[in-house]
CSV table of C-alpha atoms in Angstrom, one decimal:
chain,number,residue,atom,x,y,z
A,3,UNK,CA,90.5,90.3,13.7
A,4,UNK,CA,87.6,87.9,14.0
A,5,UNK,CA,86.8,86.3,17.4
A,6,UNK,CA,86.8,82.9,15.7
A,7,UNK,CA,90.2,81.7,14.7
A,8,UNK,CA,91.2,78.4,13.1
A,9,UNK,CA,94.8,77.2,13.4
A,10,UNK,CA,95.7,74.6,10.7
A,11,UNK,CA,98.4,72.6,12.5
A,12,UNK,CA,99.9,71.0,9.4
A,13,UNK,CA,100.3,74.4,7.7
A,14,UNK,CA,101.7,76.0,10.9
A,15,UNK,CA,104.4,73.4,11.4
A,16,UNK,CA,104.9,72.8,7.7
A,17,UNK,CA,104.5,69.0,8.0
A,18,UNK,CA,101.8,66.3,8.3
A,19,UNK,CA,103.8,64.7,11.1
A,20,UNK,CA,102.9,65.9,14.6
A,21,UNK,CA,105.7,64.2,16.4
A,22,UNK,CA,108.3,66.6,17.8
A,23,UNK,CA,108.2,68.8,21.0
A,24,UNK,CA,109.5,71.8,19.0
A,25,UNK,CA,106.6,71.7,16.6
A,26,UNK,CA,104.2,71.2,19.6
A,27,UNK,CA,105.7,74.3,21.2
A,28,UNK,CA,105.0,76.2,18.0
A,29,UNK,CA,101.3,75.3,18.2
A,30,UNK,CA,101.2,76.0,21.9
A,31,UNK,CA,102.7,79.5,21.5
A,32,UNK,CA,100.1,80.4,18.9
A,33,UNK,CA,97.1,79.0,20.8
A,34,UNK,CA,98.3,80.6,24.1
A,35,UNK,CA,98.6,84.0,22.5
A,36,UNK,CA,95.1,83.8,21.1
A,37,UNK,CA,93.4,82.4,24.2
A,38,UNK,CA,95.0,85.1,26.3
A,39,UNK,CA,93.3,87.8,24.3
A,40,UNK,CA,89.9,86.1,24.5
A,41,UNK,CA,89.7,84.5,21.0
A,42,UNK,CA,87.7,81.4,20.2
A,43,UNK,CA,90.3,79.0,18.8
A,44,UNK,CA,89.7,75.9,16.7
A,45,UNK,CA,92.8,73.7,16.3
A,46,UNK,CA,92.4,71.8,13.0
A,47,UNK,CA,94.4,68.6,12.5
A,48,UNK,CA,93.3,68.2,8.9
A,49,UNK,CA,96.0,66.6,6.7
A,50,UNK,CA,97.9,65.4,9.7
A,51,UNK,CA,99.1,61.8,9.1
A,52,UNK,CA,100.9,61.1,12.4
A,53,UNK,CA,100.1,62.3,15.8
A,54,UNK,CA,101.7,61.2,19.1
A,55,UNK,CA,101.3,62.0,22.8
A,56,UNK,CA,104.6,63.7,23.0
A,57,UNK,CA,103.5,66.4,20.6
A,58,UNK,CA,100.1,66.8,22.2
A,59,UNK,CA,101.5,67.2,25.7
A,60,UNK,CA,103.4,70.2,24.5
A,61,UNK,CA,100.9,71.7,22.1
A,62,UNK,CA,97.7,71.2,24.1
A,63,UNK,CA,98.5,69.6,27.5
A,64,UNK,CA,100.7,72.5,28.4
A,65,UNK,CA,97.7,75.0,28.1
A,66,UNK,CA,96.5,73.7,31.5
A,67,UNK,CA,99.5,75.3,33.0
A,68,UNK,CA,98.5,78.7,31.6
A,69,UNK,CA,94.7,78.7,31.7
A,70,UNK,CA,91.8,77.4,33.8
A,71,UNK,CA,89.8,74.4,32.7
A,72,UNK,CA,86.8,76.7,32.2
A,73,UNK,CA,88.6,79.0,29.8
A,74,UNK,CA,90.0,76.2,27.8
A,75,UNK,CA,86.6,74.5,27.7
A,76,UNK,CA,84.8,77.6,26.4
A,77,UNK,CA,87.5,78.9,24.1
A,78,UNK,CA,89.0,75.8,22.5
A,79,UNK,CA,87.8,73.3,19.9
A,80,UNK,CA,89.5,70.7,17.9
A,81,UNK,CA,88.6,69.2,14.5
A,82,UNK,CA,89.9,66.8,12.0
A,83,UNK,CA,90.9,64.1,14.4
A,84,UNK,CA,89.9,60.4,13.9
A,85,UNK,CA,88.0,58.8,16.8
A,86,UNK,CA,91.1,57.0,18.1
A,87,UNK,CA,93.2,60.2,18.0
A,88,UNK,CA,90.3,61.9,19.9
A,89,UNK,CA,90.9,59.2,22.6
A,90,UNK,CA,94.6,60.0,22.5
A,91,UNK,CA,93.9,63.7,23.0
A,92,UNK,CA,91.5,62.9,25.9
A,93,UNK,CA,94.3,60.9,27.6
A,94,UNK,CA,96.7,63.8,27.1
A,95,UNK,CA,94.2,66.3,28.6
A,96,UNK,CA,93.4,64.1,31.6
A,97,UNK,CA,97.1,63.6,32.2
A,98,UNK,CA,97.8,67.3,32.0
A,99,UNK,CA,95.0,68.2,34.4
A,100,UNK,CA,96.4,65.7,36.9
A,101,UNK,CA,99.9,67.0,36.4
A,102,UNK,CA,99.1,70.6,37.1
A,103,UNK,CA,96.8,70.0,39.9
A,104,UNK,CA,98.9,67.5,41.7
A,105,UNK,CA,102.4,67.8,40.5
A,106,UNK,CA,104.4,67.3,43.7
A,107,UNK,CA,102.7,64.1,44.9
A,108,UNK,CA,103.8,62.3,41.8
A,109,UNK,CA,107.4,62.6,42.9
A,110,UNK,CA,106.9,62.3,46.6
A,111,UNK,CA,105.2,58.9,46.3
A,112,UNK,CA,108.3,57.6,44.6
A,113,UNK,CA,110.8,59.2,46.9
A,114,UNK,CA,109.4,57.1,49.8
A,115,UNK,CA,110.8,54.0,48.2
A,116,UNK,CA,114.1,52.6,49.3
A,117,UNK,CA,116.6,51.9,46.5
A,118,UNK,CA,120.0,50.5,46.3
A,119,UNK,CA,122.9,51.4,44.1
A,120,UNK,CA,124.0,48.6,41.7
B,16,UNK,CA,141.6,42.3,21.0
B,17,UNK,CA,139.3,39.4,20.0
B,18,UNK,CA,135.9,38.8,21.6
B,19,UNK,CA,133.5,35.9,21.1
B,20,UNK,CA,129.8,36.6,20.5
B,21,UNK,CA,127.5,33.6,20.7
B,22,UNK,CA,123.9,33.1,19.7
B,23,UNK,CA,121.9,36.3,20.1
B,24,UNK,CA,118.2,36.2,20.6
B,25,UNK,CA,115.9,39.0,21.5
B,26,UNK,CA,115.8,38.1,25.2
B,27,UNK,CA,117.6,38.9,28.5
B,28,UNK,CA,120.6,36.7,27.8
B,29,UNK,CA,120.9,38.1,24.3
B,30,UNK,CA,121.1,41.7,25.6
B,31,UNK,CA,123.4,40.5,28.4
B,32,UNK,CA,125.8,39.0,25.8
B,33,UNK,CA,125.9,42.3,23.9
B,34,UNK,CA,126.5,44.3,27.0
B,35,UNK,CA,129.3,41.9,27.8
B,36,UNK,CA,131.2,43.2,24.8
B,37,UNK,CA,130.8,46.8,26.1
B,38,UNK,CA,132.1,45.7,29.6
B,39,UNK,CA,135.1,43.9,28.2
B,40,UNK,CA,136.1,46.9,26.0
B,41,UNK,CA,135.3,49.6,28.5
B,42,UNK,CA,138.7,51.3,28.6
B,43,UNK,CA,139.9,50.3,25.1
B,44,UNK,CA,140.9,53.2,23.0
B,45,UNK,CA,142.4,53.5,19.5
B,46,UNK,CA,142.7,49.7,19.2
B,47,UNK,CA,141.5,46.9,17.0
B,48,UNK,CA,138.5,44.9,18.2
B,49,UNK,CA,137.5,41.7,16.4
B,50,UNK,CA,134.1,40.3,17.2
B,51,UNK,CA,134.3,36.5,16.5
B,52,UNK,CA,130.9,35.1,15.7
B,53,UNK,CA,132.1,31.5,15.0
B,54,UNK,CA,130.0,30.2,17.9
B,55,UNK,CA,126.9,32.2,17.0
B,56,UNK,CA,124.3,29.8,15.6
B,57,UNK,CA,121.6,32.3,15.3
B,58,UNK,CA,121.3,36.1,15.4
B,59,UNK,CA,117.8,37.7,15.5
B,60,UNK,CA,118.1,40.5,13.0
B,61,UNK,CA,116.5,43.2,15.2
B,62,UNK,CA,119.3,42.7,17.7
B,63,UNK,CA,121.7,44.5,15.3
B,64,UNK,CA,120.4,47.8,16.8
B,65,UNK,CA,121.6,47.2,20.4
B,66,UNK,CA,124.8,45.6,19.1
B,67,UNK,CA,125.5,48.7,17.1
B,68,UNK,CA,124.9,50.9,20.2
B,69,UNK,CA,127.9,49.1,21.7
B,70,UNK,CA,130.0,49.4,18.5
B,71,UNK,CA,129.2,53.1,18.0
B,72,UNK,CA,130.9,53.8,21.4
B,73,UNK,CA,133.9,51.8,20.4
B,74,UNK,CA,134.1,53.7,17.1
B,75,UNK,CA,133.7,56.9,19.0
B,76,UNK,CA,136.8,55.9,20.9
B,77,UNK,CA,138.6,55.5,17.6
B,78,UNK,CA,138.7,51.7,17.7
B,79,UNK,CA,138.7,49.7,14.5
B,80,UNK,CA,135.9,47.2,14.9
B,81,UNK,CA,135.5,44.2,12.7
B,82,UNK,CA,133.2,41.1,12.6
B,83,UNK,CA,134.7,37.8,11.6
B,84,UNK,CA,133.9,34.1,11.2
B,85,UNK,CA,130.2,34.5,10.7
B,86,UNK,CA,128.5,31.2,10.0
B,87,UNK,CA,126.8,31.4,6.6
B,88,UNK,CA,123.2,31.6,8.0
B,89,UNK,CA,124.1,34.4,10.3
B,90,UNK,CA,126.0,36.2,7.5
B,91,UNK,CA,122.9,36.0,5.3
B,92,UNK,CA,120.7,37.5,8.0
B,93,UNK,CA,123.0,40.4,8.7
B,94,UNK,CA,123.8,41.1,5.1
B,95,UNK,CA,120.1,41.1,4.2
B,96,UNK,CA,119.3,43.6,6.9
B,97,UNK,CA,122.3,45.7,5.8
B,98,UNK,CA,124.0,45.6,9.1
B,99,UNK,CA,127.2,44.3,7.6
B,100,UNK,CA,127.2,47.2,5.2
B,101,UNK,CA,128.5,49.3,8.1
B,102,UNK,CA,131.5,47.0,8.1
B,103,UNK,CA,132.0,47.4,4.4
B,104,UNK,CA,130.6,43.9,3.6
B,105,UNK,CA,128.3,43.7,0.6
B,106,UNK,CA,124.6,43.6,1.3
B,107,UNK,CA,122.3,40.8,0.0
B,108,UNK,CA,119.0,41.3,-1.6
B,109,UNK,CA,116.2,40.5,0.8
B,110,UNK,CA,114.1,38.4,-1.6
B,111,UNK,CA,111.4,37.7,0.9
B,112,UNK,CA,111.2,41.3,1.9
B,113,UNK,CA,110.7,40.6,5.6
B,114,UNK,CA,113.4,42.9,6.8
B,115,UNK,CA,113.3,46.4,8.0
B,116,UNK,CA,117.0,47.1,7.4
B,117,UNK,CA,119.5,48.4,10.0
B,118,UNK,CA,119.7,52.2,9.8
B,119,UNK,CA,121.5,54.9,11.7
B,120,UNK,CA,119.4,58.0,12.1
B,121,UNK,CA,120.3,61.4,13.4
B,122,UNK,CA,118.5,62.8,16.4
B,123,UNK,CA,116.6,65.3,14.2
B,124,UNK,CA,115.6,62.7,11.6
B,125,UNK,CA,111.9,62.3,12.5
B,126,UNK,CA,110.9,62.9,8.9
B,127,UNK,CA,113.5,60.4,7.6
B,128,UNK,CA,112.2,57.8,10.1
B,129,UNK,CA,108.8,58.3,8.6
B,130,UNK,CA,110.1,57.8,5.1
B,131,UNK,CA,112.0,54.7,6.2
B,132,UNK,CA,108.7,53.2,7.6
B,133,UNK,CA,106.8,54.1,4.5
B,134,UNK,CA,109.4,52.3,2.4
B,135,UNK,CA,109.8,49.1,4.3
B,136,UNK,CA,106.4,48.5,5.7
B,137,UNK,CA,104.2,48.8,2.7
B,138,UNK,CA,103.4,46.1,0.1
B,139,UNK,CA,106.4,43.9,0.9
B,140,UNK,CA,106.8,40.6,2.6
B,141,UNK,CA,105.4,42.1,5.8
B,142,UNK,CA,101.8,41.2,5.8
B,143,UNK,CA,99.0,43.6,5.3
B,144,UNK,CA,97.9,44.5,8.8
B,145,UNK,CA,94.6,46.1,9.8
B,146,UNK,CA,94.7,49.9,9.4
B,147,UNK,CA,94.1,50.3,13.2
B,148,UNK,CA,97.0,48.0,14.0
B,149,UNK,CA,99.4,49.7,11.5
B,150,UNK,CA,98.6,53.1,12.9
B,151,UNK,CA,99.0,52.1,16.6
B,152,UNK,CA,102.3,50.3,15.7
B,153,UNK,CA,103.7,53.3,13.9
B,154,UNK,CA,102.5,55.7,16.7
B,155,UNK,CA,104.3,53.5,19.2
B,156,UNK,CA,107.5,53.5,17.1
B,157,UNK,CA,107.4,57.3,16.9
B,158,UNK,CA,106.8,57.7,20.6
B,159,UNK,CA,110.0,55.6,21.3
B,160,UNK,CA,112.0,57.2,18.6
B,161,UNK,CA,111.2,60.7,19.8
B,162,UNK,CA,111.9,59.7,23.4
B,163,UNK,CA,115.3,58.6,22.3
B,164,UNK,CA,116.0,61.8,20.6
B,165,UNK,CA,115.0,63.8,23.7
B,166,UNK,CA,116.5,61.7,26.4
B,167,UNK,CA,119.6,59.9,25.1
B,168,UNK,CA,121.9,62.9,25.0
B,169,UNK,CA,123.9,60.9,22.4
B,170,UNK,CA,125.5,62.4,19.4
B,171,UNK,CA,125.9,59.0,17.7
B,172,UNK,CA,122.3,58.9,16.6
B,173,UNK,CA,119.5,56.3,16.9
B,174,UNK,CA,119.9,52.8,15.6
B,175,UNK,CA,116.8,51.1,14.2
B,176,UNK,CA,115.9,47.8,12.5
B,177,UNK,CA,113.2,45.2,12.4
B,178,UNK,CA,112.3,41.7,11.3
B,179,UNK,CA,109.1,40.0,10.4
B,180,UNK,CA,108.9,36.3,11.3
B,181,UNK,CA,106.2,34.9,9.0
B,182,UNK,CA,105.8,31.5,10.7
B,183,UNK,CA,105.1,33.2,14.1
B,184,UNK,CA,103.1,36.1,12.6
B,185,UNK,CA,105.4,38.4,14.6
B,186,UNK,CA,107.0,41.6,13.7
B,187,UNK,CA,109.9,42.9,15.9
B,188,UNK,CA,111.2,46.4,15.7
B,189,UNK,CA,114.0,47.7,17.8
B,190,UNK,CA,115.2,51.2,18.5
B,191,UNK,CA,118.5,51.7,20.4
B,192,UNK,CA,120.8,54.5,21.4
B,193,UNK,CA,124.2,54.8,23.0
B,194,UNK,CA,123.1,57.5,25.4
B,195,UNK,CA,123.2,58.1,29.1
B,196,UNK,CA,120.5,55.5,29.9
B,197,UNK,CA,117.2,55.9,31.8
B,198,UNK,CA,118.9,55.5,35.2
B,199,UNK,CA,120.9,58.7,34.7
B,200,UNK,CA,117.9,60.8,33.7
B,201,UNK,CA,115.7,59.5,36.5
B,202,UNK,CA,118.5,59.9,39.1
B,203,UNK,CA,118.9,63.5,38.2
B,204,UNK,CA,115.1,64.2,38.0
B,205,UNK,CA,114.2,62.5,41.3
B,206,UNK,CA,117.5,63.6,43.0
B,207,UNK,CA,118.1,60.0,44.0
B,208,UNK,CA,121.8,59.5,43.1
B,209,UNK,CA,121.8,55.8,44.0
B,210,UNK,CA,118.6,54.7,42.2
B,211,UNK,CA,119.2,51.4,40.4
B,212,UNK,CA,118.5,50.7,36.7
B,213,UNK,CA,115.5,48.4,37.3
B,214,UNK,CA,113.8,50.9,39.6
B,215,UNK,CA,114.5,53.7,37.1
B,216,UNK,CA,112.9,51.7,34.2
B,217,UNK,CA,109.9,50.9,36.4
B,218,UNK,CA,109.6,54.6,37.2
B,219,UNK,CA,109.8,55.6,33.5
B,220,UNK,CA,107.1,53.0,32.5
B,221,UNK,CA,104.5,54.4,35.0
B,222,UNK,CA,101.9,56.7,33.6
B,223,UNK,CA,102.6,60.4,34.1
B,224,UNK,CA,106.3,60.0,34.9
B,225,UNK,CA,108.7,61.9,32.8
B,226,UNK,CA,112.1,63.4,33.3
B,227,UNK,CA,111.4,66.1,30.8
B,228,UNK,CA,112.0,69.5,32.3
B,229,UNK,CA,110.2,72.8,31.6
B,230,UNK,CA,107.0,72.3,33.6
B,231,UNK,CA,105.3,70.3,30.8
B,232,UNK,CA,103.1,67.3,31.3
B,233,UNK,CA,104.4,64.0,29.8
B,234,UNK,CA,105.0,60.4,30.5
B,235,UNK,CA,102.2,59.0,28.5
B,236,UNK,CA,104.0,57.4,25.6
B,237,UNK,CA,105.2,54.2,27.2
B,238,UNK,CA,101.9,53.7,29.0
B,239,UNK,CA,100.0,54.0,25.7
B,240,UNK,CA,102.4,51.4,24.2
B,241,UNK,CA,101.7,49.0,27.1
B,242,UNK,CA,98.0,49.4,26.6
B,243,UNK,CA,98.4,48.7,22.9
B,244,UNK,CA,100.7,45.7,23.5
B,245,UNK,CA,98.2,44.3,26.0
B,246,UNK,CA,95.4,44.3,23.5
B,247,UNK,CA,97.6,43.1,20.6
B,248,UNK,CA,99.1,40.2,22.5
B,249,UNK,CA,102.6,41.4,21.7
B,250,UNK,CA,105.6,42.2,23.9
B,251,UNK,CA,107.8,45.2,24.8
B,252,UNK,CA,111.3,44.9,26.2
B,253,UNK,CA,113.2,47.9,27.6
B,254,UNK,CA,116.9,47.5,28.3
B,255,UNK,CA,119.0,50.3,29.8
B,256,UNK,CA,122.2,50.0,31.7
B,257,UNK,CA,121.8,47.0,34.2
B,258,UNK,CA,118.0,46.9,33.8
B,259,UNK,CA,116.0,44.5,31.7
B,260,UNK,CA,112.2,45.0,31.6
B,261,UNK,CA,109.6,43.0,29.8
B,262,UNK,CA,105.9,43.5,29.4
B,263,UNK,CA,103.4,41.2,27.6
B,264,UNK,CA,99.9,39.9,28.0
B,265,UNK,CA,101.4,37.4,30.4
B,266,UNK,CA,102.5,40.1,32.8
B,267,UNK,CA,105.6,42.2,33.5
B,268,UNK,CA,108.9,41.7,35.1
B,269,UNK,CA,112.1,43.5,35.6
B,270,UNK,CA,115.5,41.8,36.1
B,271,UNK,CA,119.0,43.0,36.8
B,272,UNK,CA,121.4,42.0,34.1
B,273,UNK,CA,125.0,41.0,35.0
B,274,UNK,CA,126.4,43.4,32.5
B,275,UNK,CA,126.0,47.2,31.9
B,276,UNK,CA,124.4,48.0,28.6
B,277,UNK,CA,125.8,51.4,27.6
B,278,UNK,CA,122.6,53.1,26.4
B,279,UNK,CA,118.9,52.3,26.0
B,280,UNK,CA,117.1,49.8,23.8
B,281,UNK,CA,113.4,49.3,23.2
B,282,UNK,CA,112.1,46.3,21.3
B,283,UNK,CA,108.4,46.0,20.3
B,284,UNK,CA,107.0,42.7,19.1
B,285,UNK,CA,103.6,42.7,17.7
B,286,UNK,CA,101.1,40.0,16.6
B,287,UNK,CA,100.5,40.9,12.9
B,288,UNK,CA,97.3,39.0,12.7
B,289,UNK,CA,95.5,41.1,15.3
B,290,UNK,CA,92.3,42.7,14.1
B,291,UNK,CA,91.3,44.7,17.2
B,292,UNK,CA,89.7,48.1,16.5
B,293,UNK,CA,91.6,49.9,19.3
B,294,UNK,CA,88.7,52.3,19.7
B,295,UNK,CA,87.7,51.7,23.3
B,296,UNK,CA,85.3,54.5,24.1
B,297,UNK,CA,82.2,55.7,22.4
B,298,UNK,CA,82.9,58.4,19.9
B,299,UNK,CA,84.2,61.5,21.6
B,300,UNK,CA,83.3,65.0,20.6
B,301,UNK,CA,85.4,68.1,20.9
B,302,UNK,CA,83.3,69.3,23.9
B,303,UNK,CA,84.0,66.0,25.7
B,304,UNK,CA,87.7,66.5,25.6
B,305,UNK,CA,88.4,69.6,27.6
């Protein structure tokens, strides 16, 4: 098996719509497996017509729970995304980094608030 | 049982009036419920979605629900958007093609929702919007739709409909469910059993907050929609249980409603004449992402 592997998302999930968490999980499982054994992975979004944050959180954001930022940076590439979808992915990645580095404080800050039952 | 339903607009009092039907029929089972619309002078078509969230619960309790005494203008609106078809009343051709008709979609119907948008948003009375605006709008609708499928825990499905208002250059699209509501999910997640609906909606609207379990990041969808709405000059309303939330370029506010809306409803209103590019940063490369 080559060290360079391309995952065509639309082919893998069998749809041009990257919208559901289930399909995102399918992509995550594949990428996680390949990164774990040291492969260079390119995720291709060619032929994808709809992409939302919910899908990307699961497919890519979740990788930050399994791997270091360094491994992801050196082993992962994306292609086939328009510039606004690249921005969307950047938001997802930044959010994921924050989530895994700082998970508890998200909740604690809120718990300090006083609330009343209606 | 006969209930009056007055004028319904896409605002806090409109949602409150719809929730009032739910409150008054809370313990009614296997009965006949007639919604009398004789005092309804206007019904904004997109509000058919939250009304059906209430009706679906009544039908789930084996009630026979009917709608009567509709003034002709209101009847025209609700027949054109196919809402009255669910009460076996004939639909009316939407000659102006400004309606995205009322539709009940199953929780797994993401593909079907895409087909629905393809059918009703292209080359019709709805104006040609810039490519960037169309994309952002559709992305926003999918974020909301998928949120509903994940969080509502409702077997009744998701209720959608929309309306274009040519004179105002506004397109409203509403997605409703008859599920547990945002409050219930946030209460369980934060382990705060007394959290109120308004606080729960505010929590859900903040970036990075999600009640999704399974150690996955999330909570971006609604923030992205707010960013989009801000640039577009549109509006987003979120109604869930006692909470009414509204965000627009003029600011945001949350208000407690008098009545308990049994589910969640999100309405997005966009300015269709917007030509913003929505590309805020310099072009990002793959290596800039991770």
